[in-house]
Amino acid sequence: MGQKLTKQDVRDAVQHAFEQTKAVTGGKNADYIPYLANVPSDLFGIAVCLPDGEIIAAGDTEYKFGIESVSKVPTAILTMNQYSPEEVLTKIGADATGLPFNSIMAILLEKDHPSTPLVNAGAIAACSMIKPIGKPDAKWEAIQGFIEGLCGSSVEVIDELYKSETATNFNNKSIAWLLKNYSRIYDDPDMALDLYTRQCSIGVTARQLAVAAATIAFDGVNPVTKQTVFKPDLGTRIASMMATVGFYEHTGDWLFNTGLPAKTGVGGGIMGVVPGVMGVAAFAPPLDDAGNSVKAQAALSDIVGRLNLNIFHPRKSILAEQA
Ligand SMILES: NC(=O)CC[C@H](N)C(=O)O
């Protein structure tokens, strides 16, 4: 058994990561979505959610930023919850693409399935699967409500971001219709794309992402609201998907260095799951060339290293309260 962490250990690690990495430079805001180019680049926050629902935070953890591709995680869980992991595996898949998140080449190479719900193609396919089929308003309610269940608080679309993204999502339009060509869209393609664009435009805080991550870490039981939001064992399925493709073409490097299943978004957020122990999140807008926040990666990597939370470690830490 590993080290037993106290809450003070976690507080110290969060503070240390904040101080160590706040001066990290490098990367730049996403600018292919005009709204994101204008978000202040120096925003930076870290949040951790513990099993009793306590949130330990440093920096800008109340700022609402675009959830972007981190939203692929809730929708993937929701599809598995509405159908089954096996059906999602058959209809979408769970493989890494090794290619950028918006790759059309990945679809052409693997036309038998869109690879994984955690890249654009699979996420648009997942939005098409959400029930009730053919009913966009009810599908949206299901998606938004599920994200709120994971976060334990309400979320809303950032209207300006949604408009900005809708006006520029030509590549994603091609993806939706290419999937239709391969019979891998399970509802109207334009509707599925609009739901996907809307979910990416939801505003979240680092605190909310930490709670969502913790809800996954505790296999569907939200540590803040104590509510069960998804069926047992889906936590293991989604954590393995996050580990496989969470940083797109940099996923192997990330997992090799940290051993933390996590998912990034071009809004600058990252949410990471330490199964059975805690949820972690960080936010800072400047991104590397694969669309992953540079500073948020540095911060989470520092915390995981300092607290010994690599999931592959035979003596991974646990919390003292859990012992
Ligand atoms: N990696 C991301 O966060 C990409 C999300 C963005 N909405 C897109 O489709 O391009």
Short mmCIF file of N, CA, C and O in Angstrom, two decimals, residues 232-281:
data_model
loop_
_atom_site.label_atom_id
_atom_site.label_comp_id
_atom_site.label_asym_id
_atom_site.label_seq_id
_atom_site.Cartn_x
_atom_site.Cartn_y
_atom_site.Cartn_z
N PRO A 232 -22.73 1.70 -12.42
CA PRO A 232 -21.43 1.19 -11.94
C PRO A 232 -20.53 0.71 -13.08
O PRO A 232 -21.04 0.21 -14.09
N ASP A 233 -19.25 0.88 -12.89
CA ASP A 233 -18.19 0.40 -13.79
C ASP A 233 -17.96 1.26 -15.03
O ASP A 233 -17.00 1.02 -15.75
N LEU A 234 -18.83 2.25 -15.28
CA LEU A 234 -18.56 3.12 -16.43
C LEU A 234 -17.36 4.02 -16.14
O LEU A 234 -16.71 4.50 -17.06
N GLY A 235 -17.06 4.23 -14.84
CA GLY A 235 -15.88 5.02 -14.47
C GLY A 235 -14.61 4.40 -15.02
O GLY A 235 -13.72 5.09 -15.51
N THR A 236 -14.52 3.07 -14.96
CA THR A 236 -13.31 2.40 -15.46
C THR A 236 -13.24 2.52 -16.98
O THR A 236 -12.17 2.70 -17.55
N ARG A 237 -14.39 2.44 -17.63
CA ARG A 237 -14.42 2.52 -19.10
C ARG A 237 -13.96 3.90 -19.57
O ARG A 237 -13.16 4.01 -20.48
N ILE A 238 -14.50 4.94 -18.94
CA ILE A 238 -14.17 6.29 -19.41
C ILE A 238 -12.73 6.64 -19.04
O ILE A 238 -12.02 7.29 -19.83
N ALA A 239 -12.27 6.19 -17.87
CA ALA A 239 -10.88 6.50 -17.49
C ALA A 239 -9.92 5.85 -18.48
O ALA A 239 -8.90 6.44 -18.87
N SER A 240 -10.26 4.64 -18.95
CA SER A 240 -9.35 4.00 -19.92
C SER A 240 -9.39 4.73 -21.26
O SER A 240 -8.36 4.87 -21.92
N MET A 241 -10.55 5.23 -21.65
CA MET A 241 -10.61 6.02 -22.89
C MET A 241 -9.78 7.30 -22.76
O MET A 241 -9.07 7.70 -23.68
N MET A 242 -9.89 7.95 -21.59
CA MET A 242 -9.12 9.19 -21.38
C MET A 242 -7.62 8.90 -21.45
O MET A 242 -6.85 9.65 -22.05
N ALA A 243 -7.21 7.79 -20.83
CA ALA A 243 -5.79 7.43 -20.83
C ALA A 243 -5.31 7.16 -22.26
O ALA A 243 -4.18 7.46 -22.62
N THR A 244 -6.20 6.61 -23.09
CA THR A 244 -5.83 6.20 -24.45
C THR A 244 -5.65 7.37 -25.42
O THR A 244 -4.80 7.32 -26.30
N VAL A 245 -6.48 8.42 -25.25
CA VAL A 245 -6.50 9.44 -26.31
C VAL A 245 -6.69 10.87 -25.80
O VAL A 245 -6.86 11.79 -26.58
N GLY A 246 -6.61 11.06 -24.48
CA GLY A 246 -6.96 12.36 -23.87
C GLY A 246 -6.16 13.55 -24.34
O GLY A 246 -6.61 14.69 -24.23
N PHE A 247 -4.94 13.30 -24.87
CA PHE A 247 -4.08 14.42 -25.32
C PHE A 247 -3.77 14.28 -26.82
O PHE A 247 -2.76 14.74 -27.32
N TYR A 248 -4.67 13.56 -27.53
CA TYR A 248 -4.52 13.35 -28.98
C TYR A 248 -3.14 12.80 -29.31
O TYR A 248 -2.70 11.85 -28.67
N GLU A 249 -2.43 13.45 -30.25
CA GLU A 249 -1.15 12.87 -30.69
C GLU A 249 -0.05 12.97 -29.63
O GLU A 249 1.05 12.45 -29.84
N HIS A 250 -0.32 13.62 -28.49
CA HIS A 250 0.67 13.65 -27.41
C HIS A 250 0.28 12.73 -26.25
O HIS A 250 0.87 12.80 -25.17
N THR A 251 -0.71 11.89 -26.46
CA THR A 251 -1.23 11.10 -25.34
C THR A 251 -0.20 10.14 -24.75
O THR A 251 -0.09 10.01 -23.53
N GLY A 252 0.56 9.51 -25.61
CA GLY A 252 1.57 8.56 -25.12
C GLY A 252 2.59 9.26 -24.24
O GLY A 252 2.93 8.77 -23.15
N ASP A 253 3.06 10.42 -24.69
CA ASP A 253 4.05 11.17 -23.91
C ASP A 253 3.47 11.54 -22.54
O ASP A 253 4.13 11.42 -21.52
N TRP A 254 2.23 12.02 -22.56
CA TRP A 254 1.59 12.44 -21.30
C TRP A 254 1.47 11.26 -20.33
O TRP A 254 1.83 11.34 -19.16
N LEU A 255 0.97 10.13 -20.83
CA LEU A 255 0.73 8.98 -19.95
C LEU A 255 2.06 8.41 -19.45
O LEU A 255 2.18 8.02 -18.29
N PHE A 256 3.05 8.40 -20.32
CA PHE A 256 4.38 7.91 -19.96
C PHE A 256 4.96 8.76 -18.81
O PHE A 256 5.56 8.23 -17.88
N ASN A 257 4.74 10.06 -18.89
CA ASN A 257 5.32 10.96 -17.89
C ASN A 257 4.53 11.05 -16.60
O ASN A 257 5.09 11.33 -15.55
N THR A 258 3.21 10.86 -16.67
CA THR A 258 2.38 11.13 -15.48
C THR A 258 1.59 9.92 -14.99
O THR A 258 1.29 9.82 -13.80
N GLY A 259 1.17 9.05 -15.89
CA GLY A 259 0.28 7.95 -15.50
C GLY A 259 -1.07 8.44 -15.02
O GLY A 259 -1.71 7.81 -14.18
N LEU A 260 -1.52 9.58 -15.57
CA LEU A 260 -2.82 10.15 -15.15
C LEU A 260 -3.80 10.16 -16.32
O LEU A 260 -3.57 10.86 -17.31
N PRO A 261 -4.91 9.39 -16.23
CA PRO A 261 -5.94 9.50 -17.27
C PRO A 261 -6.55 10.89 -17.21
O PRO A 261 -7.07 11.31 -16.17
N ALA A 262 -6.47 11.63 -18.32
CA ALA A 262 -6.95 13.01 -18.30
C ALA A 262 -7.45 13.40 -19.68
O ALA A 262 -7.16 12.73 -20.67
N LYS A 263 -8.20 14.48 -19.72
CA LYS A 263 -8.76 14.95 -21.01
C LYS A 263 -8.61 16.46 -21.10
O LYS A 263 -8.93 17.17 -20.16
N THR A 264 -8.16 16.90 -22.26
CA THR A 264 -7.93 18.33 -22.48
C THR A 264 -9.00 18.95 -23.38
O THR A 264 -9.73 18.23 -24.08
N GLY A 265 -9.05 20.27 -23.37
CA GLY A 265 -9.91 21.01 -24.30
C GLY A 265 -9.18 22.25 -24.79
O GLY A 265 -8.33 22.78 -24.06
N VAL A 266 -9.52 22.72 -25.99
CA VAL A 266 -8.81 23.89 -26.53
C VAL A 266 -9.19 25.20 -25.82
O VAL A 266 -8.61 26.23 -26.09
N GLY A 267 -10.15 25.13 -24.90
CA GLY A 267 -10.42 26.29 -24.03
C GLY A 267 -9.33 26.45 -22.97
O GLY A 267 -9.30 27.45 -22.26
N GLY A 268 -8.48 25.44 -22.81
CA GLY A 268 -7.38 25.50 -21.84
C GLY A 268 -7.60 24.65 -20.61
O GLY A 268 -6.75 24.62 -19.72
N GLY A 269 -8.72 23.94 -20.55
CA GLY A 269 -9.01 23.10 -19.38
C GLY A 269 -8.43 21.69 -19.54
O GLY A 269 -8.31 21.18 -20.65
N ILE A 270 -8.09 21.10 -18.41
CA ILE A 270 -7.74 19.67 -18.37
C ILE A 270 -8.39 19.07 -17.13
O ILE A 270 -8.36 19.68 -16.05
N MET A 271 -9.01 17.90 -17.29
CA MET A 271 -9.56 17.23 -16.12
C MET A 271 -8.92 15.86 -16.02
O MET A 271 -8.76 15.15 -17.02
N GLY A 272 -8.47 15.49 -14.81
CA GLY A 272 -7.77 14.22 -14.62
C GLY A 272 -8.41 13.39 -13.52
O GLY A 272 -8.92 13.93 -12.53
N VAL A 273 -8.36 12.07 -13.71
CA VAL A 273 -9.05 11.15 -12.80
C VAL A 273 -8.04 10.25 -12.10
O VAL A 273 -7.29 9.53 -12.76
N VAL A 274 -8.01 10.30 -10.78
CA VAL A 274 -7.21 9.34 -10.01
C VAL A 274 -8.22 8.38 -9.38
O VAL A 274 -8.82 8.70 -8.34
N PRO A 275 -8.47 7.22 -10.02
CA PRO A 275 -9.58 6.36 -9.59
C PRO A 275 -9.53 6.04 -8.09
O PRO A 275 -8.50 5.65 -7.55
N GLY A 276 -10.67 6.26 -7.44
CA GLY A 276 -10.81 5.96 -6.02
C GLY A 276 -10.14 6.95 -5.09
O GLY A 276 -10.24 6.82 -3.87
N VAL A 277 -9.45 7.95 -5.63
CA VAL A 277 -8.70 8.87 -4.77
C VAL A 277 -9.17 10.33 -4.89
O VAL A 277 -9.52 10.96 -3.89
N MET A 278 -9.17 10.88 -6.10
CA MET A 278 -9.57 12.28 -6.25
C MET A 278 -9.75 12.66 -7.72
O MET A 278 -9.32 11.92 -8.62
N GLY A 279 -10.38 13.80 -7.93
CA GLY A 279 -10.45 14.40 -9.26
C GLY A 279 -9.58 15.64 -9.26
O GLY A 279 -9.52 16.36 -8.25
N VAL A 280 -8.88 15.88 -10.37
CA VAL A 280 -8.01 17.06 -10.46
C VAL A 280 -8.34 17.82 -11.74
O VAL A 280 -8.79 17.22 -12.73
N ALA A 281 -8.12 19.14 -11.70
CA ALA A 281 -8.37 19.94 -12.90
C ALA A 281 -7.47 21.15 -12.89
O ALA A 281 -7.06 21.62 -11.82
#
